[in-house]
C-alpha positions as a printed NumPy array, in Angstrom:
array([[ 21.992, -43.065,  29.373],
       [ 18.705, -41.834,  30.815],
       [ 20.26 , -38.464,  31.667],
       [ 21.182, -38.047,  27.991],
       [ 17.633, -38.823,  26.876],
       [ 15.887, -36.711,  29.518],
       [ 16.248, -33.333,  27.716],
       [ 14.682, -34.773,  24.572],
       [ 11.858, -36.29 ,  26.623],
       [ 11.262, -32.807,  28.041],
       [ 11.003, -31.428,  24.503],
       [  8.579, -34.186,  23.455],
       [  6.487, -33.577,  26.589],
       [  6.364, -29.85 ,  25.848],
       [  5.119, -30.627,  22.321],
       [  2.309, -32.765,  23.775],
       [  1.31 , -30.096,  26.284],
       [  1.388, -27.351,  23.663],
       [ -0.636, -29.379,  21.169],
       [ -3.618, -30.067,  23.437],
       [ -3.478, -26.713,  25.224],
       [ -3.608, -25.21 ,  21.741],
       [ -6.831, -27.11 ,  20.962],
       [ -8.458, -25.702,  24.079],
       [ -7.124, -22.225,  23.419],
       [ -8.467, -22.27 ,  19.848],
       [-11.895, -23.296,  21.146],
       [-12.084, -20.319,  23.525],
       [-10.409, -17.928,  21.072],
       [-12.99 , -18.841,  18.452],
       [-15.731, -17.593,  20.753],
       [-13.916, -14.425,  21.82 ],
       [-13.094, -13.58 ,  18.21 ],
       [-16.487, -14.584,  16.807],
       [-17.362, -11.046,  15.694],
       [-13.952, -10.196,  14.275],
       [-13.684,  -9.625,  10.497],
       [-11.62 , -12.01 ,   8.309],
       [ -7.915, -11.845,   9.156],
       [ -8.407,  -9.908,  12.401],
       [ -9.019, -12.953,  14.624],
       [ -5.951, -14.679,  13.244],
       [ -3.854, -11.555,  13.663],
       [ -4.899, -10.852,  17.263],
       [ -6.47 , -13.512,  19.49 ],
       [ -4.931, -16.526,  17.737],
       [ -1.53 , -14.933,  17.133],
       [ -1.098, -13.663,  20.694],
       [ -2.217, -16.909,  22.308],
       [ -0.173, -19.13 ,  20.022],
       [  2.88 , -16.917,  20.671],
       [  2.717, -17.567,  24.406],
       [  5.427, -20.287,  24.157],
       [  7.966, -17.836,  22.736],
       [  7.051, -15.183,  25.293],
       [  7.145, -17.64 ,  28.17 ],
       [ 10.556, -18.899,  27.034],
       [ 11.9  , -15.339,  27.412],
       [ 10.195, -15.019,  30.814],
       [ 11.647, -18.348,  31.977],
       [ 15.167, -17.376,  30.906],
       [ 15.064, -13.974,  32.614],
       [ 13.039, -14.687,  35.748],
       [ 12.841, -18.426,  36.459],
       [ 16.445, -19.289,  35.553],
       [ 17.502, -15.737,  36.509],
       [ 20.181, -15.711,  33.801],
       [ 20.049, -12.794,  31.325],
       [ 22.667, -14.482,  29.123],
       [ 20.046, -17.115,  28.294],
       [ 18.171, -14.466,  26.337],
       [ 20.212, -15.776,  23.38 ],
       [ 18.35 , -19.081,  23.761],
       [ 15.086, -17.165,  23.584],
       [ 16.379, -15.334,  20.523],
       [ 17.154, -18.684,  18.886],
       [ 13.622, -19.879,  19.571],
       [ 12.195, -16.638,  18.153],
       [ 14.385, -16.781,  15.033],
       [ 13.659, -20.413,  14.233],
       [  9.971, -19.96 ,  14.975],
       [  9.816, -16.982,  12.599],
       [ 11.159, -19.069,   9.714],
       [  8.916, -22.039,  10.539],
       [  5.867, -19.788,  10.863],
       [  6.626, -17.978,   7.626],
       [  7.321, -21.015,   5.446],
       [  5.942, -24.265,   6.818],
       [  2.661, -23.09 ,   8.352],
       [  1.306, -21.219,   5.294],
       [  2.482, -24.103,   3.091],
       [  0.674, -26.767,   5.111],
       [ -2.384, -24.523,   5.395],
       [ -2.523, -24.279,   1.587],
       [ -1.985, -28.016,   1.092],
       [ -4.602, -29.016,   3.69 ],
       [ -7.157, -26.295,   2.882],
       [-10.808, -27.274,   2.47 ],
       [-13.953, -25.442,   1.484],
       [-16.969, -24.867,   3.732],
       [-18.307, -28.312,   2.799],
       [-15.124, -30.026,   3.95 ],
       [-13.833, -30.84 ,   0.464],
       [-10.165, -30.343,  -0.427],
       [ -9.451, -27.343,  -2.653],
       [ -6.753, -26.911,  -5.295],
       [ -6.043, -23.284,  -4.417],
       [ -7.032, -20.552,  -1.999],
       [ -7.677, -16.839,  -2.473],
       [ -6.378, -14.184,  -0.094],
       [ -7.347, -10.585,   0.566],
       [ -4.523,  -8.443,  -0.825],
       [ -5.182,  -5.551,   1.559],
       [ -5.038,  -7.818,   4.619],
       [ -1.928,  -9.551,   3.306],
       [ -0.144,  -6.245,   2.628],
       [ -1.014,  -5.045,   6.127],
       [  0.415,  -8.098,   7.85 ],
       [  3.502,  -8.29 ,   5.611],
       [  4.31 ,  -4.612,   6.212],
       [  4.181,  -4.947,   9.975],
       [  6.05 ,  -8.246,  10.23 ],
       [  8.885,  -6.872,   8.07 ],
       [  8.931,  -3.627,  10.071],
       [  9.16 ,  -5.575,  13.327],
       [ 11.839,  -7.973,  12.078],
       [ 14.03 ,  -5.249,  10.569],
       [ 13.798,  -3.196,  13.777],
       [ 14.781,  -6.203,  15.898],
       [ 17.677,  -7.124,  13.605],
       [ 19.03 ,  -3.555,  13.676],
       [ 18.791,  -3.401,  17.476],
       [ 20.589,  -6.742,  17.834],
       [ 23.478,  -5.342,  15.802],
       [ 24.491,  -3.106,  18.72 ],
       [ 26.738,  -4.224,  21.586],
       [ 23.859,  -4.005,  24.036],
       [ 20.075,  -4.18 ,  24.007],
       [ 18.674,  -1.144,  25.807],
       [ 15.481,  -0.297,  27.624],
       [ 14.486,   2.14 ,  24.878],
       [ 14.907,  -0.56 ,  22.232],
       [ 12.437,  -2.68 ,  24.2  ],
       [ 10.051,   0.274,  24.341],
       [ 10.384,   0.817,  20.58 ],
       [  9.578,  -2.819,  19.751],
       [  6.504,  -2.765,  21.973],
       [  5.455,   0.506,  20.338],
       [  5.62 ,  -1.147,  16.906],
       [  3.077,  -3.747,  17.99 ],
       [  0.879,  -1.034,  19.489],
       [  0.868,   0.725,  16.108],
       [ -0.005,  -2.593,  14.467],
       [ -2.881,  -2.985,  16.931],
       [ -4.133,   0.502,  16.034],
       [ -4.02 ,  -0.471,  12.357],
       [ -6.078,  -3.577,  13.157],
       [ -8.558,  -1.468,  15.119],
       [ -9.254,   0.813,  12.175],
       [ -9.507,  -2.179,   9.846],
       [-12.105,  -3.72 ,  12.154],
       [-13.946,  -0.394,  12.439],
       [-14.225,  -0.134,   8.661],
       [-15.446,  -3.711,   8.301],
       [-19.003,  -4.188,   7.067],
       [-20.848,  -6.264,   9.648],
       [-23.261,  -7.807,   7.159],
       [-20.502, -10.032,   5.825],
       [-19.863, -11.729,   9.161],
       [-20.429, -15.469,   9.429],
       [-22.62 , -16.794,  12.23 ],
       [-20.568, -18.219,  15.095],
       [-20.807, -21.971,  15.651],
       [-19.635, -23.487,  18.932],
       [-16.714, -25.842,  18.261],
       [-17.052, -28.632,  20.795],
       [-14.115, -30.773,  21.918],
       [-15.37 , -34.307,  22.535],
       [-16.077, -35.116,  26.183],
       [-14.084, -38.317,  26.832],
       [-14.631, -38.575,  30.574],
       [-13.019, -36.799,  33.497],
       [ -9.614, -38.552,  33.301],
       [ -9.19 , -38.094,  29.548],
       [-10.474, -34.523,  29.769],
       [ -7.736, -33.728,  32.271],
       [ -5.028, -35.231,  30.047],
       [ -6.402, -33.409,  26.984],
       [ -6.986, -30.126,  28.892],
       [-10.672, -30.026,  27.929],
       [-11.377, -27.364,  30.545],
       [-14.811, -26.457,  29.214],
       [-15.964, -30.049,  29.762],
       [-14.322, -30.24 ,  33.199],
       [-15.673, -26.976,  34.624],
       [-18.665, -26.033,  32.462],
       [-20.12 , -29.39 ,  31.287],
       [-19.159, -28.621,  27.659],
       [-21.881, -25.978,  27.386],
       [-21.718, -23.236,  24.764],
       [-19.349, -20.51 ,  25.915],
       [-20.216, -17.366,  27.787],
       [-17.722, -14.525,  28.149],
       [-16.791, -15.738,  31.64 ],
       [-16.32 , -19.403,  30.733],
       [-14.348, -18.519,  27.591],
       [-11.975, -16.303,  29.579],
       [-11.521, -19.004,  32.241],
       [-10.739, -21.657,  29.621],
       [ -8.426, -19.278,  27.754],
       [ -6.554, -18.413,  30.957],
       [ -6.115, -22.07 ,  31.926],
       [ -4.909, -22.928,  28.423],
       [ -2.326, -20.14 ,  28.549],
       [ -1.215, -21.399,  31.984],
       [ -0.539, -24.849,  30.501],
       [  1.292, -23.257,  27.571],
       [  3.421, -21.287,  30.045],
       [  4.325, -24.406,  32.016],
       [  5.134, -26.276,  28.828],
       [  7.425, -23.431,  27.771],
       [  9.401, -23.758,  30.995],
       [  9.808, -27.48 ,  30.362],
       [ 10.881, -26.64 ,  26.822],
       [ 13.675, -24.358,  28.074],
       [ 14.905, -27.159,  30.344],
       [ 14.929, -29.486,  27.347],
       [ 16.732, -27.   ,  25.096],
       [ 19.473, -26.317,  27.653],
       [ 19.9  , -30.023,  28.341],
       [ 19.972, -30.986,  24.663],
       [ 22.665, -28.371,  24.001],
       [ 24.832, -29.921,  26.717],
       [ 24.248, -33.475,  25.457],
       [ 24.942, -32.643,  21.802],
       [ 27.775, -30.231,  22.531],
       [ 26.241, -27.386,  20.505],
       [ 25.652, -23.741,  21.514],
       [ 22.467, -23.141,  23.478],
       [ 21.418, -20.601,  20.848],
       [ 21.352, -23.247,  18.129],
       [ 19.544, -25.77 ,  20.328],
       [ 16.87 , -23.118,  20.756],
       [ 16.887, -22.466,  17.018],
       [ 16.173, -26.119,  16.181],
       [ 14.365, -27.83 ,  19.058],
       [ 12.836, -24.834,  20.802],
       [ 11.518, -23.283,  17.611],
       [  9.923, -26.511,  16.382],
       [  8.131, -27.164,  19.67 ],
       [  7.025, -23.558,  20.219],
       [  5.512, -23.409,  16.726],
       [  3.031, -26.208,  17.465],
       [  0.193, -23.817,  18.511],
       [  0.599, -21.679,  15.376],
       [  0.643, -24.767,  13.175],
       [ -2.452, -26.336,  14.717],
       [ -4.475, -23.107,  14.68 ],
       [ -3.65 , -22.245,  11.074],
       [ -4.297, -25.737,   9.713],
       [ -7.638, -25.85 ,  11.533],
       [ -8.604, -22.465,  10.087],
       [ -7.622, -23.621,   6.583],
       [ -9.685, -26.8  ,   6.947],
       [-12.694, -24.683,   7.935],
       [-12.288, -22.514,   4.841],
       [-10.98 , -19.542,   6.842],
       [ -7.962, -18.984,   4.603],
       [ -7.255, -15.39 ,   5.588],
       [ -7.015, -16.277,   9.279],
       [ -4.837, -19.294,   8.418],
       [ -2.258, -17.014,   6.764],
       [ -2.753, -13.985,   9.041],
       [ -2.066, -16.047,  12.173],
       [  1.578, -17.018,  11.451],
       [  2.436, -13.59 ,  10.007],
       [  0.898, -11.746,  12.958],
       [  2.446, -14.271,  15.32 ],
       [  5.864, -13.382,  13.909],
       [  5.075,  -9.703,  14.474],
       [  4.133, -10.461,  18.083],
       [  7.168, -12.755,  18.579],
       [  9.687, -10.167,  17.403],
       [  8.126,  -7.315,  19.372],
       [  6.038,  -7.974,  22.49 ],
       [  6.985, -11.619,  23.129],
       [ 10.687, -10.751,  23.083],
       [ 10.707,  -7.134,  24.272],
       [  7.977,  -6.958,  26.944],
       [  9.647,  -9.455,  29.333],
       [ 12.952,  -7.645,  28.723],
       [ 11.314,  -4.301,  29.492],
       [  9.909,  -5.718,  32.733],
       [ 13.335,  -7.159,  33.612],
       [ 15.006,  -3.78 ,  33.002],
       [ 12.519,  -1.956,  35.232],
       [ 12.542,  -4.549,  38.029],
       [ 16.344,  -4.716,  38.184],
       [ 16.907,  -0.995,  37.704],
       [ 19.184,  -1.392,  34.673],
       [ 18.875,   0.099,  31.217],
       [ 20.861,  -2.283,  29.003],
       [ 21.806,  -5.916,  28.454],
       [ 25.146,  -6.812,  26.787],
       [ 24.903,  -8.711,  23.497],
       [ 27.509, -11.099,  22.101],
       [ 28.233, -10.3  ,  18.449],
       [ 29.056, -13.084,  15.998],
       [ 29.254, -13.071,  12.188],
       [ 27.246, -16.29 ,  11.897],
       [ 24.509, -14.907,  14.129],
       [ 24.354, -11.793,  11.981],
       [ 23.84 , -13.965,   8.89 ],
       [ 21.072, -15.828,  10.693],
       [ 19.323, -12.641,  11.784],
       [ 19.218, -11.125,   8.318],
       [ 18.179, -14.456,   6.814],
       [ 14.927, -14.099,   8.758],
       [ 14.116, -10.874,   6.914],
       [ 15.161, -12.378,   3.573],
       [ 13.006, -15.466,   3.994],
       [ 10.025, -13.399,   5.182],
       [ 10.366, -11.132,   2.133],
       [ 10.456, -14.184,  -0.165],
       [  7.346, -15.62 ,   1.505],
       [  5.573, -12.269,   1.202],
       [  6.424, -11.965,  -2.498],
       [  5.242, -15.502,  -3.279],
       [  1.878, -14.838,  -1.609],
       [  1.349, -11.292,  -2.897],
       [  2.1  , -12.168,  -6.524],
       [ -0.363, -15.061,  -6.357],
       [ -2.958, -13.797,  -3.872],
       [ -5.893, -14.411,  -6.232],
       [ -4.904, -18.027,  -6.736],
       [ -2.471, -19.447,  -4.184],
       [ -1.876, -22.998,  -5.414],
       [ -0.042, -25.992,  -4.009],
       [  2.936, -24.996,  -6.179],
       [  3.357, -21.968,  -3.936],
       [  3.15 , -24.26 ,  -0.906],
       [  5.873, -26.536,  -2.271],
       [  8.041, -23.489,  -2.995],
       [  7.679, -22.386,   0.628],
       [  8.628, -25.849,   1.89 ],
       [ 11.656, -25.886,  -0.433],
       [ 12.609, -22.439,   0.85 ],
       [ 12.496, -23.714,   4.422],
       [ 14.595, -26.774,   3.542],
       [ 17.173, -24.566,   1.801],
       [ 17.355, -22.242,   4.79 ],
       [ 17.717, -25.164,   7.213],
       [ 20.539, -26.687,   5.144],
       [ 22.287, -23.31 ,   4.931],
       [ 22.058, -22.843,   8.683],
       [ 23.559, -26.317,   9.173],
       [ 26.677, -25.214,   7.314],
       [ 26.714, -21.926,   9.205],
       [ 26.616, -23.837,  12.476],
       [ 29.528, -25.989,  11.342]])
C-alpha cells in the first residue's frame, strides 16, 4: 500500500520544495532584475529561474537515470507545462491582479509591442520543436538550432532594454521574507535570513541566494522524476502521460507563484511575460541544452524518437493553444478583463478533456 502511495508523496514533496524555493528565487531575482524595463525581468531572470524544474527533469533523465529513452518523460513535462503556463497562469494573474495600492482591479492593460515580441518567439520555438520531433531521430544540429532560437530571442531582449527610457523605471524596494527563526527558515529556504541576517541584497548575497534556490529546485526536479516514473507504474499509464499530467503541474509551480506575485504588485507585463518567455525557454534551452551536452559527452549525433499519432496530435495542440492564448491577449491588450481569464481557463479544461480521450 505504502509503495503505491510513495510516488505521489514524491510529487507532493516536489511541489512543496518548488513553492518555497520559488519564493526565495523571486526575492533574489527581484534585486538582480531591479533595473530591467517592464517585461524584460519576467522574460529573462524570472523565466529562466522558474524553468529550472523542466530543465533539471531533462538533466535527471539523461544523466542521473542515464536513460535517453526517458527524454519522452521530459517532453511530456515540457508539453503539459507549456499549456499550463499559457492558459492557467495568465488567467490567474488577471483574476488576482491588484493595483499599486493593493486593491483588486477589474482589468489589466498590456504593452502590445512586448506582447507581440514574446508571442512571436514562443510560437517560433514551439513550431521548431514540433517540426524536429516529427523526424525519426532528434539530432545534434536540431539541439543547436533550438538553442540558437533562444539566443536570438535574448538579442531581441537586449535591444529592447537598450532602447528603454530609464526615467520610467520604478525605484527598487527590497522584498523581505519574514524571519521565522533558524528552524523555520531552513524549512522555508529563507537563505537571506540564514546567511545574511535578512539584510538588503548586495550583488554577492543575491547571487548566493539565487544559486541556493536553483539548487533546491534542481533537487526537487529529481524527486519529481522519481514520482512521475513511479506514478506511471502504479497507474499503468505511459511514462510520457504521467509526465504530461503530474510532472507538468508540479514543475509549473514556480511560474505560477512568480506571475501571481507580479500581478498582485501591479507588474502586469512581467506577470504575462514570465509564462510566455518561460515557454520559449522550456522548448529551446531547457529541452535542447541538456541534450546537446549529452550528445557531445557521449560522442553521438542523434537520439531515436518513437513516433505515435496521438503524440503528434498533442504536439500540435501546444501550438494551437498558444496561438489561441496569443489572439485572446492581443485583441484585448488595452483592456484584458476577467472574461478573457475565464476563456483561458475554459480553453485549458477543453484541452485537458481532449487529451484524456486521446490517452484512452
